[in-house]
CSV table of C-alpha atoms in Angstrom, one decimal:
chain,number,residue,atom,x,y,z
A,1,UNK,CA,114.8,91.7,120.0
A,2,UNK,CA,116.2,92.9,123.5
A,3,UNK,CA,114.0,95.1,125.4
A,4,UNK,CA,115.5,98.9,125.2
A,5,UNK,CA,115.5,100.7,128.3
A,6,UNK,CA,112.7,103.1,129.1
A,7,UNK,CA,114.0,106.7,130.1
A,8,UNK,CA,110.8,108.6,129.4
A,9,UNK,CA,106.7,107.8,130.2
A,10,UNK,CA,105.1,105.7,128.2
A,11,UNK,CA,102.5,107.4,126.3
A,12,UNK,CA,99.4,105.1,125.9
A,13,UNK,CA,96.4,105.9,123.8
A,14,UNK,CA,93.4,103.7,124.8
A,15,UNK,CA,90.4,103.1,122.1
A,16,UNK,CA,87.3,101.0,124.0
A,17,UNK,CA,83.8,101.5,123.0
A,18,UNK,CA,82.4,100.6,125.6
A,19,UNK,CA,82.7,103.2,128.5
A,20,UNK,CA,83.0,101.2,131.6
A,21,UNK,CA,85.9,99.6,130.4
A,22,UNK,CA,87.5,102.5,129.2
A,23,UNK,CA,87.3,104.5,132.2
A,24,UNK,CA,88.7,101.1,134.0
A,25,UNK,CA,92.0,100.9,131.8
A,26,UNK,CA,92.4,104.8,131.8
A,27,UNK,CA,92.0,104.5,135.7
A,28,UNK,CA,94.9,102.1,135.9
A,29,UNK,CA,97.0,104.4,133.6
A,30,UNK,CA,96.6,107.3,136.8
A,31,UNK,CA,98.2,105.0,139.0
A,32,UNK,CA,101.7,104.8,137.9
A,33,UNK,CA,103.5,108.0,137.2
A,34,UNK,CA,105.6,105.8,134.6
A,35,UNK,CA,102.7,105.8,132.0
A,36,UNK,CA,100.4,108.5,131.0
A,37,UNK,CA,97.5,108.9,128.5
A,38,UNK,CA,97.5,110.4,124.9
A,39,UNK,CA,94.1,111.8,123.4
A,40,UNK,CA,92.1,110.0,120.5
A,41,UNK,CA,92.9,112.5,118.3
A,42,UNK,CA,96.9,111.9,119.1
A,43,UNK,CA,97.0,108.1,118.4
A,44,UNK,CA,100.1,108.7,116.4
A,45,UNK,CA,102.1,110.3,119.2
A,46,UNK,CA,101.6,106.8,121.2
A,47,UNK,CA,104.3,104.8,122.3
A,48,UNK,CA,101.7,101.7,122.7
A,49,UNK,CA,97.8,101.4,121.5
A,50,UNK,CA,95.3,99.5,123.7
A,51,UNK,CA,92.6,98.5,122.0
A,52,UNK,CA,89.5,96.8,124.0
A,53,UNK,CA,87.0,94.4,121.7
A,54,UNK,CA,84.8,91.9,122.8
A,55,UNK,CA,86.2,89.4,120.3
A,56,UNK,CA,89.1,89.4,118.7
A,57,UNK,CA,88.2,88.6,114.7
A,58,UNK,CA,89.1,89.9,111.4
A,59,UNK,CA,86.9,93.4,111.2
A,60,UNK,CA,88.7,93.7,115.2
A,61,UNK,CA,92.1,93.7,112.9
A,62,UNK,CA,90.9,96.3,110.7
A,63,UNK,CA,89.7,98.7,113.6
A,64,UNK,CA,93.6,98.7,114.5
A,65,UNK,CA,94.7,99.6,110.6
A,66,UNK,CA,92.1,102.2,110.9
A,67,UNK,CA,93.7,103.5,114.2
A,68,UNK,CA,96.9,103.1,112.7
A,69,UNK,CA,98.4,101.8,109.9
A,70,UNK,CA,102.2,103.0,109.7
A,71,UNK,CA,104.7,100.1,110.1
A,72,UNK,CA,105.6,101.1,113.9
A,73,UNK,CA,102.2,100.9,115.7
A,74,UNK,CA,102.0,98.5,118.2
A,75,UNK,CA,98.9,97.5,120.2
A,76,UNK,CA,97.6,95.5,122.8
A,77,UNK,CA,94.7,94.1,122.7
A,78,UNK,CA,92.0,93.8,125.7
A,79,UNK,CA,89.3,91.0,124.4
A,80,UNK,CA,87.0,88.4,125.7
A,81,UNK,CA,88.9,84.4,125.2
A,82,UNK,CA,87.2,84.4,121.4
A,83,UNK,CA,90.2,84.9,119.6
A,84,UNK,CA,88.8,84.8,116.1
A,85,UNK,CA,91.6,86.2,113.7
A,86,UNK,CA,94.7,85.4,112.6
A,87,UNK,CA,97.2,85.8,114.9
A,88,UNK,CA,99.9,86.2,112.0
A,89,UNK,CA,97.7,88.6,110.6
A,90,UNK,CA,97.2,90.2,113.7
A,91,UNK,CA,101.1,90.9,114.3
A,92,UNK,CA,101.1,92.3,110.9
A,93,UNK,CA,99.2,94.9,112.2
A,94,UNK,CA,101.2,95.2,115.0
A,95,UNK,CA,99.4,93.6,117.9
A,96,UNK,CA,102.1,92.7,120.4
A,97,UNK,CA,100.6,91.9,122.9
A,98,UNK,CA,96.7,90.4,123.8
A,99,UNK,CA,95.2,90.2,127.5
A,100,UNK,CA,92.3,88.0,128.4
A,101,UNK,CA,89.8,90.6,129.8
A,102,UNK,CA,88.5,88.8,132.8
A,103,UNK,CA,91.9,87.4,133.9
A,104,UNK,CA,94.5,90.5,134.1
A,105,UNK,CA,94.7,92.7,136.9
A,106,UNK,CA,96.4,96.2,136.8
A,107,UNK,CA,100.2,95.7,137.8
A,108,UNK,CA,99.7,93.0,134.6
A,109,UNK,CA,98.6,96.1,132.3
A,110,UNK,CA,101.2,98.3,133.0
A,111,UNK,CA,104.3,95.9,133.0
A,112,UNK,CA,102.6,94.9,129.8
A,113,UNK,CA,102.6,98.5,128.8
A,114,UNK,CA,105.8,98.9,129.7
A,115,UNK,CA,107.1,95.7,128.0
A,116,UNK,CA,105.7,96.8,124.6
A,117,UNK,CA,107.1,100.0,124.7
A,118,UNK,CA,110.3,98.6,125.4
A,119,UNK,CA,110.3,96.2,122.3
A,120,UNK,CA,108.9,92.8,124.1
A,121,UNK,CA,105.9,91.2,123.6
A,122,UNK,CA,103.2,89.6,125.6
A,123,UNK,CA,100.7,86.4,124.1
A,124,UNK,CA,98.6,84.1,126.2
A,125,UNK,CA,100.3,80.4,126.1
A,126,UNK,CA,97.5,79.3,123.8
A,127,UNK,CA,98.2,82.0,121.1
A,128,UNK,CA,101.8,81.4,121.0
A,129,UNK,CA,101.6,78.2,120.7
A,130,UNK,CA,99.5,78.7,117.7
A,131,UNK,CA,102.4,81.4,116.0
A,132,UNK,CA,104.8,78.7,116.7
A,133,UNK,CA,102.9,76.4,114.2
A,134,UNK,CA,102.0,78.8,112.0
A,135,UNK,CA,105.7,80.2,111.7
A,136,UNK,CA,106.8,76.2,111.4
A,137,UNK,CA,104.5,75.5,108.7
A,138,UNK,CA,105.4,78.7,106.6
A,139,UNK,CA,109.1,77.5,106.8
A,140,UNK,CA,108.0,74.1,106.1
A,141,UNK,CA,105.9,74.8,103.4
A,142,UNK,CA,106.6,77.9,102.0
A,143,UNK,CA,109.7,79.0,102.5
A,144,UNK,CA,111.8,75.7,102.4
A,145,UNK,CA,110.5,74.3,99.4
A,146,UNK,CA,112.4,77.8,97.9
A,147,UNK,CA,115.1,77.3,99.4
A,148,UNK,CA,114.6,80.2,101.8
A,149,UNK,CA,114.7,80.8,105.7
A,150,UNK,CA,112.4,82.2,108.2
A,151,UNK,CA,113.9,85.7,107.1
A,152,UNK,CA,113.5,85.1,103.6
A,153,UNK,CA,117.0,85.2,102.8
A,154,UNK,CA,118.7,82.0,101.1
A,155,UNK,CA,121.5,80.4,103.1
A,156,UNK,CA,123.6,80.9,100.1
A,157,UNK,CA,122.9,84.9,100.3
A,158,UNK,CA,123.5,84.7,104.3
A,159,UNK,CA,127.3,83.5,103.0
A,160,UNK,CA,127.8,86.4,100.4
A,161,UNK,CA,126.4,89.1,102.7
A,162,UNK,CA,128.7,87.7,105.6
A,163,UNK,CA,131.8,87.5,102.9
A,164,UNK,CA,131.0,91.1,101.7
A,165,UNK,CA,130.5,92.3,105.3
A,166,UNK,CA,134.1,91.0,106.3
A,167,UNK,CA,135.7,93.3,102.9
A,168,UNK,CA,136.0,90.6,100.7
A,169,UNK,CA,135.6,91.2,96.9
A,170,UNK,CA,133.5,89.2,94.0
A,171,UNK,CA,136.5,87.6,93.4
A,172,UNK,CA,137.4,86.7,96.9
A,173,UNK,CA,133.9,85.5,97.9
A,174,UNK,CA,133.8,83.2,94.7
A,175,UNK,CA,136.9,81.6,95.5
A,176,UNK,CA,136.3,81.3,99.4
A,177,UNK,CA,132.4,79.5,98.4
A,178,UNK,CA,133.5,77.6,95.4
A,179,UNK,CA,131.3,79.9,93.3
A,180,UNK,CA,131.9,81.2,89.8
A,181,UNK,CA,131.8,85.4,90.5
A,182,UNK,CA,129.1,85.7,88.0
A,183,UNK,CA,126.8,83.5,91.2
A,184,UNK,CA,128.2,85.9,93.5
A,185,UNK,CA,127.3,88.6,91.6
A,186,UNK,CA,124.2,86.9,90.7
A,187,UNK,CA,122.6,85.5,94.3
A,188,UNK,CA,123.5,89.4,95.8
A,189,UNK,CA,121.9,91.2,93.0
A,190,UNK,CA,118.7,88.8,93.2
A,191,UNK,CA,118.7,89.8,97.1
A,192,UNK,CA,118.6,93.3,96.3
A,193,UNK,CA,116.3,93.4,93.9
A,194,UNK,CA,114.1,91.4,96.2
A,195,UNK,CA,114.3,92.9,99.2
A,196,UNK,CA,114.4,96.6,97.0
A,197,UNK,CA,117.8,97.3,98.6
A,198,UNK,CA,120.6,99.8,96.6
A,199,UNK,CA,123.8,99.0,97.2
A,200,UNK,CA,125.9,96.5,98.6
A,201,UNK,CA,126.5,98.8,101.6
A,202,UNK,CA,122.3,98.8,101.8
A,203,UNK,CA,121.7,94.8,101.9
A,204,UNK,CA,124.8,94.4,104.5
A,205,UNK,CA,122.8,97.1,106.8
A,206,UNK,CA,120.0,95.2,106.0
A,207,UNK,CA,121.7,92.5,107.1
A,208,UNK,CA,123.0,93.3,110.5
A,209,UNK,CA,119.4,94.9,111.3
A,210,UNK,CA,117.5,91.8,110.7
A,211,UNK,CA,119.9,89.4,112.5
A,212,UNK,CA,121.0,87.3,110.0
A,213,UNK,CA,124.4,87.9,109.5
């Protein structure tokens, strides 16, 4: 996803136990007038959540559902090089970006700041590489054997929903794919009901959002 562009400060709640590091990442925040801190008790007004943890692991990933658990919380992480969890897992819960502790200085913290805010994201070389596998063998092994793609729509829907995007009719689409229209009807209603989408108009929005058609 392209990076919007940022017209307003960045509001940035920070959650560290310990205090030392804390008053270091708040202390960077005072330094650039284009981010500024939230309270605590305001999490949900943040534009981006830092979270600092000494190792990244699976109770690390439910701190940040406890901070925040609604579908558009992102969070970057500040933790020792133990990464623990799973980093699939950990974008679930909307970590988008993770700093090595002892080797990011503070013009690295706000342009990562800024980056999340902006849509981007931010992983250390190792962690990617890992999320590339992990995305692979989901495809591989999960999604492939069902005849599905990495968004979990069939190339067969991805020809309907581009057909019925363009105007085109049952009728038309059957013709145009070699279907019978009972398919057609059949391989969009299975989408919907899959993907709990209404009406045609609903999955084709769907659609364009997600980038596959």
């Amino acid at each position: 996803m392209p990076q919007q562009l940022l017209t307003a400060t960045v509001r940035v709640a920070i959650h560290a136990p310990d205090g030392i590091i804390r008053a270091g990442l708040v202390s960077y925040l005072q330094h650039d007038r284009r981010v500024r801190e939230v309270p605590s008790d305001k999490m949900q007004e943040a534009d981006v959540i830092v979270v600092a943890v000494d190792v990244a692991d699976a109770s690390a990933l439910d701190l940040l559902r406890s901070l925040n658990d609604t579908s558009d919380a992102r969070f970057v992480m500040v933790t020792g090089q133990q990464w623990q969890a799973d980093i699939t897992a950990a974008v679930d819960c909307g970590v988008r970006a993770v700093l090595w502790r002892d080797a990011f200085t503070p013009a690295t913290f706000i342009r990562t700041l800024l980056t999340i805010a902006g849509g981007g994201g931010n992983f250390p070389h190792t962690l990617q590489g890992t999320l590339m596998e992990q995305v692979r063998w989901t495809q591989l092994e999960v999604l492939a054997p069902r005849g599905l793609t990495a968004s979990g729509v069939s190339p067969r829907e991805v020809d309907v929903l581009r057909l019925i995007a363009e105007g085109m009719e049952f009728s038309e689409i059957a013709l145009k794919l070699a279907y019978s229209e009972r398919t057609v009807k059949y391989t969009l209603y299975g989408l919907m009901k899959r993907l709990q989408l209404n009406n045609r108009a609903h999955a084709v929005s769907y659609a364009i959002r997600a980038g596959i058609i």
